[in-house]
Amino acid sequence: MTDIVTAAHDFAPSLAGRSDEIESARRLPPDIAQGMAKAGLFRALVPKSLGGHEARPDALAEMIEMIARADASTAWCLMIGSTTALNAAYLPLDEARTIYGAPDAIACGVYAPLGRAIPDGDDYIVTGRWAWGSGTQNAHWIAGGAFVMDGEKPALGPDGAPYQRMIMFKAEDVTFHDTWHVMGLKGTGSLDFSVEGVRVPKSRSVSLIHDKPRESGPLYRFPPFGLLGMGIAAVALGNAAGALDSFRDLATSKKPAASRRTLAERAHTQMTFAESFAAHAGARAFYYAAIADAWSDAEAGNAISLDKRAKLRLAATHATRTCAKICSDLHDLAGGSAVYLNNPLQRRFRDSHVMTQHMMVAPPTLEVAGRALLGLPTEDSML
């Protein structure tokens, strides 16, 4: 096992019994975020030159999956913080040291360009408001995507499309808005955040589409949005594994009303559980195979082909959506007891269906992957 997988394995037991607390808080309790930071889990993708792990993508996935099996909201915040840290490989070295130099640094953010960055000499003047700010309340640095403006219109990038950059803000420059009242992933604290007229050095921004990474290791040849998509799927896989665990415990002890047999002793239960187990194992196998296939190119120093990037995204979307169905099927199979808040299956069900709403694993990603796999012209900047 790699260091981060070992660290996740050691940290996961500390989450036992805390899911209700995490949900009630509607954010990740600070001691959990700080504990993961001290264990180095947020530094999976930080370059070794900055004291990070510069881990293989499959190790990143295993780390997130392991935490998600214990609690999905915690794993979601870990996933956002870990993938945001990819910026450390793109920022100028001095800026990267400022943001990621501390061993317990946490940076989270939102890629969507919901802000406006007005150039002013060596700085941007940034105003914007972003949704889905997962984990930001525990972060020291917070990133938000913004269009770089040319007068009243966005400037155009090298590809002729509106030019956008992800800009890093100090936490004290950010205002939080209490908007996170939702059905699932309640403990992620994914509320809105905003900045108003904040001056930020241009050097404290990145474009994962147009910029080249400063670092040369194979991790940084891996597609950035592929890492984000597979991070979401890792949360889904771990959450579904937790649902399988919880259902097994329930089924072997619960006797439905007027029955002498446990739920596990019923043929329908056995068939549905077997199908769910196989669906999880199949989706997970395709997922890790797609990661390994893409990683082999990155390790060899080659650009990862469109075909392999499409399979990586397809595997992530397939895993996320398959896991939501597994959680739904197990919730149904558990009967009326699953609707009670003291039954973990209801949380697994709710969390799984919120994951499917992320744009990196939403149904349109199947269209993009399908076009690429069919050999049709494909807009692949987000693959």
Tab-separated table of C-alpha atoms in Angstrom:
chain	number	residue	atom	x	y	z
A	1	MET	CA	0.000	0.000	0.000
A	2	THR	CA	1.116	3.562	-0.637
A	3	ASP	CA	1.460	6.084	2.157
A	4	ILE	CA	-1.887	7.766	1.521
A	5	VAL	CA	-3.793	4.477	1.364
A	6	THR	CA	-2.201	3.404	4.642
A	7	ALA	CA	-3.020	6.796	6.156
A	8	ALA	CA	-6.640	6.534	5.001
A	9	HIS	CA	-6.888	3.012	6.401
A	10	ASP	CA	-5.621	4.287	9.760
A	11	PHE	CA	-7.884	7.365	9.759
A	12	ALA	CA	-11.174	5.767	8.660
A	13	PRO	CA	-12.014	4.130	12.046
A	14	SER	CA	-12.063	7.571	13.690
A	15	LEU	CA	-15.201	8.359	11.658
A	16	ALA	CA	-17.195	5.520	13.227
A	17	GLY	CA	-20.427	6.789	14.726
A	18	ARG	CA	-19.922	10.395	13.574
A	19	SER	CA	-22.138	10.479	10.462
A	20	ASP	CA	-25.165	11.853	12.357
A	21	GLU	CA	-22.993	14.585	13.862
A	22	ILE	CA	-21.549	15.449	10.445
A	23	GLU	CA	-25.009	15.653	8.874
A	24	SER	CA	-26.418	17.753	11.706
A	25	ALA	CA	-23.570	20.236	11.419
A	26	ARG	CA	-24.147	20.499	7.630
A	27	ARG	CA	-20.386	20.781	7.255
A	28	LEU	CA	-17.324	18.726	8.051
A	29	PRO	CA	-16.392	19.257	11.722
A	30	PRO	CA	-13.060	21.102	11.904
A	31	ASP	CA	-11.317	18.343	13.870
A	32	ILE	CA	-12.036	15.826	11.082
A	33	ALA	CA	-10.702	18.151	8.377
A	34	GLN	CA	-7.638	18.946	10.473
A	35	GLY	CA	-7.106	15.256	11.210
A	36	MET	CA	-7.090	14.393	7.514
A	37	ALA	CA	-4.763	17.311	6.817
A	38	LYS	CA	-2.315	16.191	9.519
A	39	ALA	CA	-2.441	12.670	8.078
A	40	GLY	CA	-1.412	14.119	4.700
A	41	LEU	CA	-4.564	13.007	2.888
A	42	PHE	CA	-5.137	16.382	1.216
A	43	ARG	CA	-1.601	16.220	-0.241
A	44	ALA	CA	-2.134	13.203	-2.510
A	45	LEU	CA	-1.682	15.256	-5.695
A	46	VAL	CA	0.722	17.876	-4.333
A	47	PRO	CA	4.159	17.577	-6.011
A	48	LYS	CA	6.970	15.898	-4.117
A	49	SER	CA	8.953	19.108	-4.616
A	50	LEU	CA	6.510	20.749	-2.179
A	51	GLY	CA	6.472	17.856	0.257
A	52	GLY	CA	3.409	16.176	-1.246
A	53	HIS	CA	2.798	12.551	-2.174
A	54	GLU	CA	2.525	13.037	-5.958
A	55	ALA	CA	0.572	9.785	-5.757
A	56	ARG	CA	-0.552	7.483	-8.528
A	57	PRO	CA	-4.190	8.034	-9.575
A	58	ASP	CA	-5.199	4.565	-8.399
A	59	ALA	CA	-3.828	5.352	-4.926
A	60	LEU	CA	-5.850	8.583	-4.876
A	61	ALA	CA	-8.942	6.539	-5.740
A	62	GLU	CA	-8.295	3.915	-3.060
A	63	MET	CA	-7.740	6.622	-0.444
A	64	ILE	CA	-11.038	8.364	-1.222
A	65	GLU	CA	-12.933	5.074	-1.548
A	66	MET	CA	-11.737	3.942	1.870
A	67	ILE	CA	-12.890	7.137	3.595
A	68	ALA	CA	-16.229	7.047	1.720
A	69	ARG	CA	-16.920	3.556	3.004
A	70	ALA	CA	-16.874	5.144	6.481
A	71	ASP	CA	-18.642	8.410	5.595
A	72	ALA	CA	-19.463	9.844	2.165
A	73	SER	CA	-19.599	13.534	3.150
A	74	THR	CA	-16.108	13.321	4.631
A	75	ALA	CA	-14.815	11.611	1.504
A	76	TRP	CA	-16.452	14.210	-0.741
A	77	CYS	CA	-14.642	17.030	1.070
A	78	LEU	CA	-11.411	15.041	0.849
A	79	MET	CA	-11.968	14.511	-2.870
A	80	ILE	CA	-12.524	18.231	-3.507
A	81	GLY	CA	-9.519	19.257	-1.440
A	82	SER	CA	-7.288	16.605	-3.006
A	83	THR	CA	-8.179	17.450	-6.605
A	84	THR	CA	-7.999	21.215	-5.996
A	85	ALA	CA	-4.418	20.609	-4.868
A	86	LEU	CA	-3.564	19.709	-8.466
A	87	ASN	CA	-3.217	23.491	-8.865
A	88	ALA	CA	0.086	23.203	-6.992
A	89	ALA	CA	1.661	21.704	-10.112
A	90	TYR	CA	0.494	24.611	-12.301
A	91	LEU	CA	1.105	27.661	-10.112
A	92	PRO	CA	4.479	29.422	-10.202
A	93	LEU	CA	6.715	27.818	-7.593
A	94	ASP	CA	6.654	30.780	-5.166
A	95	GLU	CA	2.838	30.905	-5.239
A	96	ALA	CA	2.617	27.146	-4.884
A	97	ARG	CA	4.841	27.297	-1.801
A	98	THR	CA	2.718	30.086	-0.327
A	99	ILE	CA	-0.492	28.076	-0.689
A	100	TYR	CA	0.666	24.471	-0.314
A	101	GLY	CA	3.928	24.789	1.603
A	102	ALA	CA	2.420	24.133	5.042
A	103	PRO	CA	2.038	20.379	5.633
A	104	ASP	CA	-1.535	20.817	6.935
A	105	ALA	CA	-2.688	23.261	4.236
A	106	ILE	CA	-6.228	22.793	2.886
A	107	ALA	CA	-7.417	24.403	-0.341
A	108	CYS	CA	-10.860	23.773	-1.839
A	109	GLY	CA	-12.727	25.368	-4.679
A	110	VAL	CA	-15.084	25.435	-7.630
A	111	TYR	CA	-13.884	25.323	-11.223
A	112	ALA	CA	-17.081	26.755	-12.771
A	113	PRO	CA	-16.389	30.284	-14.124
A	114	LEU	CA	-18.984	32.139	-12.067
A	115	GLY	CA	-16.771	35.130	-11.388
A	116	ARG	CA	-15.413	38.115	-13.354
A	117	ALA	CA	-11.687	38.861	-13.269
A	118	ILE	CA	-10.797	42.376	-14.474
A	119	PRO	CA	-7.097	42.737	-15.383
A	120	ASP	CA	-5.322	45.575	-13.554
A	121	GLY	CA	-1.568	45.506	-14.144
A	122	ASP	CA	-0.150	42.382	-12.525
A	123	ASP	CA	-3.410	41.705	-10.692
A	124	TYR	CA	-7.008	40.690	-11.251
A	125	ILE	CA	-9.885	42.447	-9.523
A	126	VAL	CA	-12.327	39.608	-8.900
A	127	THR	CA	-16.025	39.579	-8.089
A	128	GLY	CA	-18.223	36.489	-8.116
A	129	ARG	CA	-20.395	34.024	-6.287
A	130	TRP	CA	-19.988	30.258	-6.517
A	131	ALA	CA	-22.230	27.344	-5.519
A	132	TRP	CA	-21.099	23.898	-4.334
A	133	GLY	CA	-18.257	25.174	-2.159
A	134	SER	CA	-17.612	21.754	-0.624
A	135	GLY	CA	-15.202	21.818	2.301
A	136	THR	CA	-14.461	25.511	1.919
A	137	GLN	CA	-15.287	26.403	5.528
A	138	ASN	CA	-12.262	24.388	6.655
A	139	ALA	CA	-9.941	25.653	3.913
A	140	HIS	CA	-7.085	28.126	4.227
A	141	TRP	CA	-7.317	28.949	0.513
A	142	ILE	CA	-10.427	28.927	-1.671
A	143	ALA	CA	-10.494	28.808	-5.469
A	144	GLY	CA	-13.169	30.049	-7.840
A	145	GLY	CA	-13.344	30.021	-11.615
A	146	ALA	CA	-13.712	33.356	-13.375
A	147	PHE	CA	-13.896	34.746	-16.877
A	148	VAL	CA	-11.066	37.152	-17.625
A	149	MET	CA	-12.775	40.282	-18.886
A	150	ASP	CA	-11.993	42.486	-21.854
A	151	GLY	CA	-14.142	45.502	-21.119
A	152	GLU	CA	-17.713	44.292	-20.706
A	153	LYS	CA	-17.120	40.973	-22.476
A	154	PRO	CA	-14.961	37.962	-21.645
A	155	ALA	CA	-11.591	37.943	-23.340
A	156	LEU	CA	-11.028	35.106	-25.786
A	157	GLY	CA	-8.489	32.381	-25.107
A	158	PRO	CA	-6.093	30.745	-27.574
A	159	ASP	CA	-8.878	28.407	-28.674
A	160	GLY	CA	-11.244	31.299	-29.440
A	161	ALA	CA	-13.508	30.452	-26.477
A	162	PRO	CA	-14.117	32.794	-23.516
A	163	TYR	CA	-10.967	32.741	-21.398
A	164	GLN	CA	-11.327	31.495	-17.847
A	165	ARG	CA	-8.956	30.947	-14.952
A	166	MET	CA	-9.239	29.418	-11.489
A	167	ILE	CA	-8.231	32.070	-8.961
A	168	MET	CA	-7.005	31.373	-5.424
A	169	PHE	CA	-8.338	33.557	-2.598
A	170	LYS	CA	-7.266	33.805	1.010
A	171	ALA	CA	-10.034	32.429	3.210
A	172	GLU	CA	-10.430	35.777	5.003
A	173	ASP	CA	-11.357	37.449	1.685
A	174	VAL	CA	-14.317	35.116	1.155
A	175	THR	CA	-17.916	35.506	2.361
A	176	PHE	CA	-19.974	32.380	3.021
A	177	HIS	CA	-23.735	32.129	2.432
A	178	ASP	CA	-25.904	29.610	4.291
A	179	THR	CA	-27.450	27.902	1.260
A	180	TRP	CA	-26.635	24.217	1.901
A	181	HIS	CA	-30.077	22.807	2.790
A	182	VAL	CA	-30.225	19.610	0.769
A	183	MET	CA	-31.263	15.942	0.747
A	184	GLY	CA	-27.854	14.274	0.636
A	185	LEU	CA	-24.150	14.852	1.224
A	186	LYS	CA	-25.424	17.168	3.927
A	187	GLY	CA	-22.164	17.165	5.825
A	188	THR	CA	-20.063	18.576	2.987
A	189	GLY	CA	-20.855	22.221	3.747
A	190	SER	CA	-21.235	22.841	0.017
A	191	LEU	CA	-22.665	26.299	0.484
A	192	ASP	CA	-22.286	29.367	-1.723
A	193	PHE	CA	-19.294	31.642	-1.282
A	194	SER	CA	-18.499	35.004	-2.802
A	195	VAL	CA	-15.866	37.705	-3.197
A	196	GLU	CA	-16.389	41.362	-4.030
A	197	GLY	CA	-13.646	43.395	-5.695
A	198	VAL	CA	-10.803	41.285	-4.291
A	199	ARG	CA	-7.360	42.047	-5.718
A	200	VAL	CA	-5.395	38.889	-6.512
A	201	PRO	CA	-2.014	38.568	-8.289
A	202	LYS	CA	-2.404	37.088	-11.747
A	203	SER	CA	0.256	34.585	-10.767
A	204	ARG	CA	-2.188	33.153	-8.198
A	205	SER	CA	-4.416	31.708	-10.908
A	206	VAL	CA	-4.363	28.702	-13.229
A	207	SER	CA	-6.059	27.419	-16.352
A	208	LEU	CA	-6.167	23.640	-16.407
A	209	ILE	CA	-7.152	23.849	-20.082
A	210	HIS	CA	-4.549	26.277	-21.424
A	211	ASP	CA	-1.639	26.237	-18.950
A	212	LYS	CA	1.078	23.595	-18.939
A	213	PRO	CA	2.019	22.121	-15.554
A	214	ARG	CA	5.271	23.328	-14.052
A	215	GLU	CA	5.984	19.798	-12.836
A	216	SER	CA	7.054	17.061	-15.247
A	217	GLY	CA	6.085	13.857	-13.404
A	218	PRO	CA	3.641	11.386	-14.997
A	219	LEU	CA	0.870	12.393	-12.575
A	220	TYR	CA	0.746	15.783	-14.268
A	221	ARG	CA	0.326	14.241	-17.708
A	222	PHE	CA	-2.872	12.621	-16.442
A	223	PRO	CA	-6.012	14.579	-17.525
A	224	PRO	CA	-7.012	17.003	-14.727
A	225	PHE	CA	-10.735	16.628	-15.328
A	226	GLY	CA	-10.270	12.880	-15.553
A	227	LEU	CA	-8.881	13.028	-11.995
A	228	LEU	CA	-11.912	15.010	-10.847
A	229	GLY	CA	-14.375	12.628	-12.483
A	230	MET	CA	-12.667	9.570	-11.060
A	231	GLY	CA	-12.547	11.244	-7.632
A	232	ILE	CA	-16.329	11.556	-7.634
A	233	ALA	CA	-16.668	7.924	-8.666
A	234	ALA	CA	-14.326	6.861	-5.835
A	235	VAL	CA	-16.720	8.473	-3.340
A	236	ALA	CA	-19.624	6.653	-5.012
A	237	LEU	CA	-17.841	3.283	-4.937
A	238	GLY	CA	-16.930	3.636	-1.275
A	239	ASN	CA	-20.438	4.780	-0.381
A	240	ALA	CA	-21.986	1.776	-2.156
A	241	ALA	CA	-19.531	-0.561	-0.411
A	242	GLY	CA	-20.724	0.928	2.871
A	243	ALA	CA	-24.328	0.304	1.812
A	244	LEU	CA	-23.521	-3.341	1.068
A	245	ASP	CA	-21.912	-3.623	4.520
A	246	SER	CA	-24.920	-2.061	6.247
A	247	PHE	CA	-27.436	-4.177	4.365
A	248	ARG	CA	-25.543	-7.381	5.186
A	249	ASP	CA	-25.638	-6.479	8.892
A	250	LEU	CA	-29.350	-5.674	8.705
A	251	ALA	CA	-30.349	-8.702	6.648
A	252	THR	CA	-28.661	-11.229	8.906
A	253	SER	CA	-30.373	-9.890	12.030
A	254	LYS	CA	-33.770	-8.568	10.903
A	255	LYS	CA	-36.856	-10.788	10.839
A	256	PRO	CA	-39.714	-9.184	8.907
A	257	ALA	CA	-43.084	-9.084	10.681
A	258	ALA	CA	-44.751	-12.488	11.091
A	259	SER	CA	-41.687	-14.284	9.708
A	260	ARG	CA	-39.437	-16.855	11.314
A	261	ARG	CA	-36.682	-16.253	8.790
A	262	THR	CA	-34.255	-13.379	8.681
A	263	LEU	CA	-34.257	-11.093	5.673
A	264	ALA	CA	-31.051	-12.779	4.515
A	265	GLU	CA	-32.775	-16.166	4.352
A	266	ARG	CA	-35.237	-15.013	1.689
A	267	ALA	CA	-34.505	-15.982	-1.916
A	268	HIS	CA	-35.383	-12.540	-3.272
A	269	THR	CA	-32.938	-10.942	-0.840
A	270	GLN	CA	-30.183	-13.337	-1.859
A	271	MET	CA	-30.732	-12.674	-5.575
A	272	THR	CA	-30.886	-8.894	-5.243
A	273	PHE	CA	-27.875	-8.732	-2.935
A	274	ALA	CA	-25.860	-10.938	-5.309
A	275	GLU	CA	-26.793	-8.727	-8.262
A	276	SER	CA	-25.836	-5.590	-6.331
A	277	PHE	CA	-22.539	-7.117	-5.221
A	278	ALA	CA	-21.694	-8.104	-8.791
A	279	ALA	CA	-22.719	-4.702	-10.184
A	280	HIS	CA	-20.412	-2.977	-7.695
A	281	ALA	CA	-17.516	-5.332	-8.437
A	282	GLY	CA	-17.994	-4.935	-12.201
A	283	ALA	CA	-18.167	-1.146	-12.127
A	284	ARG	CA	-15.137	-1.031	-9.838
A	285	ALA	CA	-13.138	-3.339	-12.104
A	286	PHE	CA	-13.867	-1.243	-15.208
A	287	TYR	CA	-13.020	1.892	-13.236
A	288	TYR	CA	-9.594	0.704	-12.069
A	289	ALA	CA	-8.839	-0.839	-15.465
A	290	ALA	CA	-9.508	2.503	-17.193
A	291	ILE	CA	-7.262	4.271	-14.675
A	292	ALA	CA	-4.465	1.751	-15.223
A	293	ASP	CA	-4.784	2.011	-19.002
A	294	ALA	CA	-4.471	5.805	-18.969
A	295	TRP	CA	-1.691	5.713	-16.371
A	296	SER	CA	0.417	3.401	-18.505
A	297	ASP	CA	0.595	6.117	-21.179
A	298	ALA	CA	1.394	8.826	-18.617
A	299	GLU	CA	4.185	6.729	-17.084
A	300	ALA	CA	5.652	6.108	-20.534
A	301	GLY	CA	5.793	9.865	-21.139
A	302	ASN	CA	3.069	9.831	-23.775
A	303	ALA	CA	0.009	12.018	-24.191
A	304	ILE	CA	-3.073	10.076	-23.127
A	305	SER	CA	-5.207	9.326	-26.163
A	306	LEU	CA	-8.752	10.586	-26.612
A	307	ASP	CA	-9.959	6.984	-26.569
A	308	LYS	CA	-8.420	6.344	-23.144
A	309	ARG	CA	-9.626	9.663	-21.738
A	310	ALA	CA	-13.136	8.854	-22.950
A	311	LYS	CA	-13.006	5.426	-21.292
A	312	LEU	CA	-11.781	7.013	-18.066
A	313	ARG	CA	-14.736	9.400	-18.001
A	314	LEU	CA	-17.164	6.660	-19.029
A	315	ALA	CA	-15.880	4.422	-16.217
A	316	ALA	CA	-16.313	7.233	-13.680
A	317	THR	CA	-19.840	8.066	-14.817
A	318	HIS	CA	-20.808	4.403	-15.046
A	319	ALA	CA	-19.495	3.686	-11.546
A	320	THR	CA	-21.260	6.693	-10.010
A	321	ARG	CA	-24.607	5.903	-11.581
A	322	THR	CA	-24.335	2.151	-10.984
A	323	CYS	CA	-23.611	2.793	-7.317
A	324	ALA	CA	-26.669	5.037	-7.010
A	325	LYS	CA	-28.813	2.179	-8.336
A	326	ILE	CA	-27.192	-0.251	-5.891
A	327	CYS	CA	-28.007	2.058	-2.978
A	328	SER	CA	-31.562	2.448	-4.254
A	329	ASP	CA	-32.067	-1.316	-4.645
A	330	LEU	CA	-30.709	-2.060	-1.168
A	331	HIS	CA	-32.847	0.716	0.334
A	332	ASP	CA	-35.931	-0.853	-1.265
A	333	LEU	CA	-34.935	-4.344	-0.196
A	334	ALA	CA	-34.526	-3.282	3.441
A	335	GLY	CA	-38.206	-2.371	3.669
A	336	GLY	CA	-39.776	0.212	5.937
A	337	SER	CA	-36.917	0.228	8.434
A	338	ALA	CA	-34.689	1.926	5.828
A	339	VAL	CA	-36.637	5.194	6.018
A	340	TYR	CA	-35.668	5.806	9.648
A	341	LEU	CA	-32.780	8.138	10.303
A	342	ASN	CA	-31.071	5.587	12.528
A	343	ASN	CA	-30.694	3.255	9.548
A	344	PRO	CA	-27.521	4.088	7.583
A	345	LEU	CA	-29.070	2.834	4.331
A	346	GLN	CA	-31.224	5.955	4.024
A	347	ARG	CA	-28.102	8.132	4.168
A	348	ARG	CA	-26.271	5.978	1.643
A	349	PHE	CA	-29.301	6.253	-0.664
A	350	ARG	CA	-29.546	10.042	-0.349
A	351	ASP	CA	-25.816	10.666	-0.660
A	352	SER	CA	-25.506	8.457	-3.741
A	353	HIS	CA	-28.167	10.362	-5.660
A	354	VAL	CA	-26.633	13.758	-4.919
A	355	MET	CA	-23.313	12.524	-6.343
A	356	THR	CA	-24.963	11.793	-9.707
A	357	GLN	CA	-25.779	15.490	-10.123
A	358	HIS	CA	-22.159	16.607	-10.505
A	359	MET	CA	-21.472	17.770	-14.060
A	360	MET	CA	-18.397	15.523	-14.332
A	361	VAL	CA	-20.555	12.381	-14.068
A	362	ALA	CA	-23.928	13.679	-15.308
A	363	PRO	CA	-25.668	12.043	-18.327
A	364	PRO	CA	-24.115	14.435	-20.910
A	365	THR	CA	-20.723	12.891	-20.137
A	366	LEU	CA	-22.028	9.653	-21.651
A	367	GLU	CA	-22.729	11.501	-24.891
A	368	VAL	CA	-19.217	12.965	-25.005
A	369	ALA	CA	-17.625	9.594	-24.248
A	370	GLY	CA	-19.866	7.881	-26.770
A	371	ARG	CA	-18.933	10.322	-29.546
A	372	ALA	CA	-15.234	9.762	-28.883
A	373	LEU	CA	-15.585	5.976	-28.751
A	374	LEU	CA	-17.556	6.022	-32.020
A	375	GLY	CA	-14.766	7.987	-33.705
A	376	LEU	CA	-16.862	11.142	-34.179
A	377	PRO	CA	-15.433	14.667	-33.854
A	378	THR	CA	-15.537	15.473	-30.124
A	379	GLU	CA	-15.012	18.613	-28.034
A	380	ASP	CA	-12.618	17.016	-25.583
A	381	SER	CA	-11.241	19.877	-23.464
A	382	MET	CA	-13.131	18.603	-20.403
A	383	LEU	CA	-12.009	15.004	-20.857
